[in-house]
XYZ file of C-alpha atoms in Angstrom:
590
model
C 85.297 134.518 127.760
C 88.229 132.996 125.995
C 90.087 130.082 127.546
C 93.767 130.641 126.444
C 94.761 127.368 128.196
C 92.502 125.302 126.007
C 92.650 124.186 122.440
C 93.829 125.801 120.132
C 96.025 128.291 122.123
C 97.466 125.936 124.955
C 99.104 128.972 126.427
C 100.940 129.056 129.746
C 100.607 131.632 132.425
C 103.486 133.664 131.069
C 101.946 133.892 127.665
C 98.654 134.778 129.118
C 100.189 137.522 131.121
C 101.509 138.986 127.881
C 98.299 138.940 126.202
C 96.456 140.495 129.096
C 99.282 143.132 129.751
C 99.387 144.075 126.144
C 95.724 144.697 125.969
C 95.793 146.679 128.969
C 98.490 149.090 127.606
C 96.802 149.565 124.151
C 95.344 152.863 123.085
C 91.906 152.826 121.439
C 93.645 153.334 118.022
C 95.918 150.343 118.664
C 92.939 148.258 119.745
C 91.020 149.024 116.540
C 93.948 148.543 114.299
C 94.376 144.875 115.506
C 90.872 144.201 114.159
C 92.077 144.784 110.579
C 93.770 142.648 108.002
C 95.032 144.708 105.042
C 96.219 143.652 101.503
C 99.433 145.414 100.757
C 99.679 147.348 97.604
C 103.179 148.202 97.644
C 106.600 147.050 99.102
C 108.049 150.544 99.615
C 109.311 150.923 103.216
C 107.440 154.213 103.649
C 104.045 152.765 102.815
C 104.565 149.624 104.893
C 105.841 151.836 107.867
C 102.636 153.867 107.721
C 100.431 150.689 107.710
C 102.001 149.618 110.932
C 102.433 153.023 112.727
C 99.315 154.772 111.537
C 96.780 152.023 111.376
C 98.539 149.433 113.908
C 97.292 146.509 111.738
C 96.824 143.231 113.301
C 97.475 141.516 109.985
C 98.647 141.802 106.486
C 98.299 139.764 103.192
C 100.373 140.607 100.200
C 99.980 140.394 96.476
C 101.987 137.641 94.882
C 105.765 138.242 94.707
C 108.877 136.299 94.495
C 110.014 134.704 97.706
C 112.973 137.135 98.102
C 110.634 140.124 97.888
C 108.089 138.653 100.248
C 110.651 137.976 102.849
C 112.001 141.609 102.614
C 108.549 143.027 102.780
C 107.894 140.995 105.886
C 111.024 142.113 107.642
C 109.853 145.663 107.111
C 106.292 144.967 108.447
C 107.652 143.312 111.631
C 110.266 146.076 112.043
C 107.582 148.852 112.430
C 104.851 146.668 114.227
C 104.557 147.530 117.821
C 102.758 144.183 118.253
C 104.001 141.465 115.867
C 101.700 141.208 112.876
C 99.962 138.178 111.297
C 101.179 137.800 107.695
C 98.978 135.540 105.720
C 99.122 133.849 102.266
C 96.934 131.672 100.274
C 98.599 128.265 100.081
C 95.647 126.356 98.847
C 97.621 124.430 96.311
C 100.980 124.477 97.942
C 103.777 126.970 98.162
C 102.808 128.695 94.948
C 100.210 130.488 97.087
C 103.129 131.792 99.415
C 105.203 133.298 96.580
C 105.714 133.111 92.938
C 108.569 130.829 93.194
C 106.892 128.536 95.690
C 106.123 124.849 94.976
C 102.827 124.062 93.417
C 101.660 120.674 94.796
C 98.178 120.176 93.508
C 94.691 121.827 93.624
C 92.235 120.467 96.096
C 90.409 118.439 93.618
C 93.565 117.090 92.182
C 94.895 115.880 95.489
C 91.366 114.525 96.466
C 91.404 112.453 93.152
C 94.227 110.409 94.599
C 91.977 109.470 97.520
C 95.167 109.568 99.690
C 95.092 112.037 102.711
C 98.771 111.648 102.874
C 99.221 113.815 99.671
C 97.050 116.542 101.436
C 99.438 116.293 104.522
C 102.478 116.567 101.977
C 100.713 119.810 100.429
C 100.378 121.165 103.954
C 103.875 120.196 104.793
C 105.255 122.086 101.815
C 103.010 125.096 102.537
C 104.203 125.389 106.055
C 107.844 125.200 105.289
C 107.586 127.864 102.569
C 105.385 129.995 104.663
C 107.867 130.152 107.362
C 110.772 130.642 105.024
C 109.283 133.714 103.657
C 108.520 135.234 107.028
C 104.777 134.683 106.812
C 102.968 132.969 109.644
C 99.391 132.267 108.678
C 97.807 130.159 106.013
C 94.376 131.045 104.595
C 93.947 127.354 103.799
C 92.867 124.758 103.522
C 89.472 125.075 101.662
C 87.016 122.755 103.349
C 83.913 123.490 101.234
C 81.870 120.684 99.877
C 81.076 120.681 96.040
C 77.487 119.791 95.466
C 76.857 121.987 92.452
C 78.970 121.206 89.362
C 78.548 124.751 88.230
C 80.008 126.289 91.568
C 83.203 127.613 89.816
C 84.226 129.632 92.999
C 85.492 126.472 94.687
C 84.867 123.558 92.261
C 88.543 122.744 91.658
C 89.809 124.332 94.906
C 87.945 122.057 97.324
C 88.404 118.392 98.000
C 85.339 117.276 96.257
C 81.733 116.354 97.071
C 82.071 113.636 99.981
C 82.084 115.342 103.313
C 84.006 112.498 104.871
C 86.826 112.857 102.381
C 86.898 116.614 102.586
C 87.106 116.219 106.510
C 89.986 113.836 106.072
C 91.836 115.793 103.453
C 91.466 119.137 105.352
C 92.763 117.485 108.635
C 95.646 115.987 106.878
C 96.589 119.303 105.249
C 96.435 120.879 108.641
C 98.687 118.299 110.158
C 101.157 118.822 107.397
C 101.159 122.476 108.046
C 101.637 122.079 111.654
C 104.902 120.134 111.116
C 106.402 123.690 110.823
C 106.299 125.675 114.096
C 105.020 129.015 114.146
C 102.428 128.778 111.232
C 98.732 129.108 112.021
C 95.979 127.354 109.876
C 92.696 129.132 108.845
C 90.067 126.899 107.230
C 87.545 128.461 104.915
C 84.827 129.333 103.893
C 82.523 128.884 107.145
C 79.543 127.924 106.910
C 80.325 126.305 103.687
C 80.385 126.999 99.956
C 79.683 124.559 97.161
C 75.848 124.690 96.510
C 75.221 127.989 94.622
C 76.503 128.573 91.064
C 76.793 132.236 92.101
C 80.237 133.671 93.238
C 80.201 135.776 96.505
C 82.656 138.065 94.794
C 79.929 139.054 92.446
C 76.491 138.170 93.875
C 74.927 136.333 96.675
C 75.917 132.770 97.746
C 73.513 130.395 99.570
C 73.844 127.208 101.554
C 70.525 125.629 101.412
C 70.978 122.937 103.993
C 68.622 122.543 107.008
C 70.140 122.493 110.410
C 70.203 118.638 110.818
C 71.672 118.002 107.301
C 74.367 120.866 107.717
C 75.545 119.300 111.098
C 75.896 115.909 109.328
C 78.081 117.369 106.389
C 79.599 120.736 106.739
C 79.312 120.491 110.592
C 81.203 117.233 110.578
C 83.930 118.865 108.507
C 84.454 121.700 110.824
C 84.077 119.675 113.953
C 86.910 117.371 112.658
C 89.099 120.393 112.044
C 88.345 122.078 115.243
C 88.968 118.863 117.264
C 92.247 118.421 115.405
C 93.578 121.873 116.498
C 92.369 124.300 114.030
C 93.519 127.857 115.119
C 91.394 130.110 112.889
C 88.393 130.158 110.536
C 87.554 132.333 107.704
C 83.793 133.360 107.676
C 82.306 133.376 104.216
C 79.588 135.761 102.969
C 77.175 132.816 102.749
C 73.435 132.839 103.537
C 71.880 129.967 105.414
C 68.032 130.524 104.877
C 66.777 127.084 105.891
C 69.079 126.757 108.823
C 67.743 130.059 110.052
C 64.233 129.218 109.498
C 64.867 125.881 111.607
C 66.260 127.887 114.463
C 64.169 131.102 114.221
C 60.778 130.094 112.952
C 58.972 133.063 111.299
C 62.128 134.883 110.247
C 61.447 137.009 107.040
C 63.469 136.557 103.982
C 64.400 140.325 104.290
C 65.945 139.552 107.725
C 68.306 137.134 106.419
C 72.078 137.965 106.398
C 75.384 136.312 105.232
C 77.189 134.490 107.810
C 79.715 137.225 108.425
C 77.024 139.680 109.455
C 74.846 137.013 111.349
C 75.459 136.308 115.067
C 73.374 133.222 114.983
C 75.854 131.694 112.609
C 79.269 133.119 113.632
C 78.558 133.030 117.454
C 75.772 130.688 118.265
C 76.504 128.106 115.677
C 80.347 128.279 115.406
C 81.180 129.088 119.048
C 78.468 127.583 121.067
C 77.425 124.438 119.145
C 80.664 123.508 117.516
C 82.829 124.762 120.449
C 85.261 126.757 118.431
C 87.543 128.644 120.694
C 89.958 130.112 118.006
C 90.090 133.207 115.960
C 87.563 134.211 113.261
C 88.502 136.453 110.260
C 85.990 137.586 107.622
C 86.376 136.905 104.050
C 87.313 139.876 101.911
C 85.105 142.809 102.487
C 84.951 144.002 98.972
C 82.820 140.943 97.974
C 79.233 141.857 96.897
C 77.921 138.898 99.090
C 78.792 141.299 101.972
C 78.734 144.751 100.577
C 75.105 144.904 99.325
C 73.648 144.233 102.683
C 73.897 147.679 104.352
C 75.961 150.712 104.417
C 79.653 150.180 104.956
C 79.734 152.380 108.211
C 77.310 149.767 109.518
C 78.804 146.731 107.994
C 82.287 146.987 109.585
C 81.067 147.019 113.263
C 78.304 144.426 112.410
C 80.874 141.913 111.288
C 82.841 142.279 114.593
C 79.486 142.151 116.587
C 78.325 139.068 114.756
C 81.359 137.176 115.711
C 84.279 137.975 113.486
C 87.464 138.941 115.404
C 89.197 140.433 112.443
C 87.989 142.175 109.271
C 89.690 141.383 105.983
C 90.815 144.371 103.982
C 90.361 148.094 104.087
C 88.336 149.732 101.326
C 89.696 153.248 102.052
C 92.063 153.035 104.997
C 91.246 156.227 106.752
C 87.539 156.001 106.227
C 87.348 152.249 107.548
C 89.648 152.860 110.398
C 87.791 155.890 111.475
C 84.279 154.129 111.094
C 85.548 151.274 113.450
C 87.011 153.636 115.797
C 83.665 155.694 116.016
C 81.815 152.148 116.509
C 84.090 151.295 119.352
C 84.125 154.682 121.062
C 80.448 155.182 120.822
C 79.731 151.810 122.111
C 78.428 150.084 119.024
C 81.201 147.724 119.568
C 81.124 147.060 123.375
C 84.213 146.986 125.503
C 83.515 143.391 126.414
C 83.313 142.403 122.520
C 86.572 144.262 121.918
C 88.447 142.517 124.596
C 87.159 139.184 123.558
C 88.362 139.731 119.990
C 91.748 141.163 121.043
C 92.122 138.188 123.371
C 91.712 135.670 120.591
C 93.887 137.736 118.256
C 96.876 138.122 120.597
C 96.294 134.708 122.043
C 96.846 133.200 118.560
C 99.927 135.430 118.138
C 101.302 134.017 121.332
C 100.378 130.489 120.375
C 102.609 130.700 117.265
C 105.418 132.277 119.251
C 105.397 135.910 117.885
C 105.692 137.430 121.425
C 108.737 135.467 122.160
C 111.076 137.002 119.482
C 112.591 140.369 118.920
C 111.159 141.957 115.657
C 114.402 141.365 113.879
C 113.990 137.659 114.623
C 110.613 137.148 113.284
C 111.820 136.482 109.804
C 114.432 133.880 108.736
C 117.540 134.214 106.747
C 117.828 134.311 103.073
C 119.677 131.082 103.203
C 116.693 129.217 104.625
C 114.521 130.732 102.052
C 116.618 129.355 99.329
C 116.767 126.066 100.931
C 112.959 125.671 101.248
C 112.040 127.015 97.842
C 114.407 124.777 95.992
C 113.821 121.467 97.566
C 113.676 118.506 95.105
C 111.566 116.542 97.618
C 108.657 118.987 97.343
C 108.885 118.727 93.476
C 108.507 114.952 93.920
C 105.212 115.307 95.759
C 103.807 117.094 92.641
C 104.990 114.440 90.287
C 103.496 111.637 92.314
C 100.224 113.352 92.771
C 100.084 114.038 88.900
C 100.636 110.362 88.278
C 98.027 109.094 90.883
C 95.169 111.694 90.213
C 94.410 110.840 86.627
C 90.924 109.863 86.466
C 89.226 107.757 83.825
C 85.723 108.945 84.389
C 84.104 107.397 81.391
C 85.452 104.325 79.467
C 82.639 103.068 77.129
C 84.739 102.263 73.964
C 87.932 100.149 73.676
C 90.070 103.136 72.591
C 92.689 102.952 75.223
C 95.683 102.147 75.201
C 96.611 104.228 72.095
C 99.424 103.371 70.074
C 101.129 104.533 66.823
C 100.282 101.288 65.096
C 96.516 101.771 65.755
C 95.978 105.397 65.752
C 99.038 107.236 64.130
C 97.418 110.350 63.286
C 96.055 112.324 66.279
C 94.141 115.611 65.895
C 94.025 117.709 69.022
C 91.106 120.055 69.282
C 91.717 122.710 71.882
C 88.416 123.993 73.492
C 88.663 126.965 75.655
C 86.202 128.713 77.926
C 85.138 132.379 78.176
C 88.062 134.885 78.068
C 88.700 136.413 81.461
C 87.981 140.167 81.587
C 91.546 140.712 82.676
C 92.959 138.567 79.850
C 94.446 141.447 77.805
C 95.982 143.046 80.854
C 97.696 139.701 81.876
C 98.938 139.331 78.369
C 100.317 142.932 78.235
C 102.167 142.288 81.604
C 103.935 139.157 80.317
C 107.625 139.708 79.601
C 108.312 140.057 75.823
C 109.067 136.949 74.104
C 107.685 134.903 76.974
C 104.430 133.623 75.425
C 103.877 130.344 77.279
C 103.011 127.005 75.472
C 99.268 126.143 75.512
C 98.181 122.832 76.899
C 97.408 121.796 73.293
C 100.947 122.477 72.132
C 102.469 120.671 75.121
C 100.263 117.655 74.599
C 101.117 117.655 70.802
C 104.830 117.690 71.476
C 104.544 114.776 73.903
C 102.507 112.644 71.637
C 104.952 113.300 68.805
C 107.820 112.167 71.053
C 105.939 108.851 71.491
C 105.896 108.314 67.732
C 102.461 109.712 66.950
C 101.703 112.112 64.109
C 99.881 114.712 66.192
C 98.691 117.978 65.072
C 96.454 120.842 66.366
C 93.134 121.482 64.735
C 92.422 124.988 63.372
C 88.907 125.954 63.444
C 87.256 127.661 60.496
C 86.383 130.487 62.677
C 90.135 131.097 63.503
C 91.079 130.798 59.845
C 88.382 133.290 58.965
C 89.735 135.714 61.700
C 93.225 135.310 60.270
C 92.125 136.249 56.758
C 90.240 139.218 58.132
C 93.332 140.328 59.997
C 95.237 140.077 56.691
C 92.820 142.436 55.054
C 90.359 139.905 53.444
C 86.620 140.289 53.299
C 84.925 137.593 55.366
C 82.805 134.858 53.537
C 79.695 134.541 55.692
C 78.477 131.624 53.573
C 81.344 129.611 55.184
C 79.491 129.699 58.411
C 76.038 128.706 57.036
C 76.951 126.276 54.312
C 80.844 125.710 54.446
C 80.991 122.080 55.525
C 83.276 119.318 54.239
C 82.067 115.795 53.377
C 82.218 113.427 56.226
C 84.554 111.042 54.269
C 87.074 113.914 53.921
C 86.853 114.743 57.579
C 87.397 111.176 58.734
C 90.344 110.609 56.262
C 92.350 113.307 57.906
C 93.117 111.602 61.188
C 92.833 108.167 63.120
C 91.961 109.635 66.483
C 90.723 112.945 68.007
C 91.450 114.306 71.420
C 89.021 116.997 72.549
C 91.250 118.916 74.899
C 89.098 121.075 77.312
C 91.129 123.979 78.684
C 88.340 125.597 80.480
C 88.859 127.542 83.839
C 85.500 128.634 84.453
C 81.896 128.960 82.893
C 81.212 126.685 79.913
C 83.136 125.625 76.892
C 83.149 128.284 74.036
C 82.900 126.169 70.970
C 83.082 128.918 68.340
C 81.244 127.595 65.214
C 78.268 125.140 65.618
C 78.136 124.536 61.748
C 81.126 123.152 59.853
C 83.361 123.104 62.861
C 85.178 120.470 64.665
C 85.216 121.869 68.270
C 82.126 120.118 69.278
C 82.715 116.341 69.112
C 79.612 115.545 67.012
C 81.636 112.902 65.219
C 81.921 110.376 67.987
C 80.548 107.641 65.661
C 82.694 108.557 62.788
C 86.094 108.500 64.744
C 87.408 107.368 68.136
C 87.425 110.382 70.351
C 88.812 110.896 73.798
C 87.910 113.886 75.937
C 90.300 115.343 78.349
C 89.903 118.126 80.715
C 92.989 119.822 82.144
C 90.925 122.352 84.174
C 87.287 122.277 84.856
C 86.363 118.683 85.546
C 82.583 118.919 84.848
C 82.621 119.566 81.043
C 80.805 116.256 80.443
C 77.560 118.241 80.994
C 78.541 120.310 77.838
C 79.794 117.142 75.809
C 77.710 114.236 77.077
C 78.316 112.289 73.738
C 81.906 111.550 74.591
C 82.426 107.844 75.224
C 85.837 108.240 76.749
C 86.577 111.046 79.219
C 89.587 111.784 81.391
C 90.091 114.376 84.091
C 93.791 115.509 84.470
C 92.923 118.640 86.671
C 95.753 120.778 85.378
C 98.269 121.099 82.363
C 101.544 121.225 84.434
C 104.429 119.653 82.649
C 104.446 116.693 85.138
C 100.659 116.190 84.646
C 100.883 116.073 80.878
C 103.925 113.652 81.147
C 101.830 111.212 83.218
C 98.853 111.660 81.087
C 100.622 110.636 77.962
C 102.240 107.595 79.684
C 98.756 106.463 80.843
C 97.192 106.955 77.367
C 99.792 104.557 75.931
C 99.680 102.243 79.002
C 96.026 101.720 79.051
C 93.020 101.884 81.582
C 94.777 100.352 84.520
C 97.272 103.298 84.573
C 94.459 105.646 85.397
C 94.655 105.489 89.373
C 92.422 108.363 90.231
C 88.956 108.360 91.615
C 86.209 110.804 90.816
C 86.135 113.219 93.868
C 83.021 114.921 92.679
C 80.133 113.803 90.405
C 81.758 114.602 87.120
C 78.561 113.319 85.327
C 76.875 116.262 86.973
C 73.775 114.405 87.987
C 72.628 113.879 84.327
C 71.515 110.657 82.780
C 72.749 111.519 79.298
C 76.381 112.145 80.369
C 76.638 108.269 81.395
C 75.668 107.009 77.824
């Protein structure tokens, strides 16, 4: 059922014998344990020992830690693993998804904006080197979703854009860079393809609306490119394909539709039989609502394996989930043939990356190698080069650029944020005392002043009101309804305004709609430049902007390159728009 001599395994007879012998010697508990990936919640040796010896885990993924702590944890995991364990990470943007002190290279959209697959290969190269240096051995990356919906925040900035050919080229280049490091497996996600639904599968349903033929031309092209290039693993997404299913099963009822991870027509018939994928499949996280609201959990776990997922991502309750899968196997809900097939893919991939050829104490490298790979100046250069070449002048309808102190000495920076994250207060409380990071507006202001501008950050009337309330004053509500300044007074205060969008998800939160300066209503009163340092689709919220730039993040090297480009002029913006930043709206282009 699984050809271990073919792509992506390429095993010899000795390796195949190890796979077969190991499976034949396994207890039922050991077989079931191999089906699970677990997210570790502690680095204590006793806890990690139990994961390996009680649950016989096939794979682990950890919460973000320093490289030193990740390496030590992985040594412990492999020490107690009877069968070497997959240890995965999320290097979607480089080594910072491997460990806290790993190297950020660039988000998917930022790299795509350079239109250079070589940069995606650099990102894969850095990721692979730092994965191996920490003792990890699997990347849950790259993201090869295609962004068709400007409000699909789940993958908007993580993916390589809206052009399936570019996504395929970037994804393959990332994989090739990753494979430059031996012993690291690549897992593309999220099959069969996110990017159309504005909803997030963590919280709701997610739907891919394409019919069968259109899907094959787009998402199918991307996955076939990756599979033909040697992709070892695929992460299945909790994504519905209603029109695809209606094409292949005429008359199917809406109530019979299932997300891909629970649907054999998608995970087996489409992925295995039509696309010819011979590698391993792991489900996306099992706590996501796109999966959990479909059936009882005791039915959901074996249904994912029977649909075609070889591994199941994350326990809910370890004992309960383990016993559920045990009961399903021993009662025949998961057949012996399906169990052997899944185990063959899992162990075959472990043999492919060489885990079977090393003693447990050899599966993790030395601390010296870790230091060498985490502090590599060449890797930092990749990030600087991408930050320079990604800057995208999306809209340039007025002769504002280049800017100079002679033309526009006084620059007001209006910082526009998005909705506050529900965990924001907890994140702030967890920050070390005295370590409040600079805001993007503060960073930009400092750099503009260094270039000779008199730059300052706008304080909104709402923030001023909040400060007075905090000081014990009674709020003056008339300020909201009637507290506006004369236009001449407003214009006289500055020569140029930069609307700086620091919006991670959702839509901008403008505060006051009357008497405030957050919304750039004044585009005919003063020159205004809109700049987004996160979400690239904010033109749909501020279509009146005549000059708009996507910088994609607010890293120091990005803001250095941004200010240099503002002063140099339009020709310094080398990036292309990897999505439709105009969001398909006519008024955003005016």
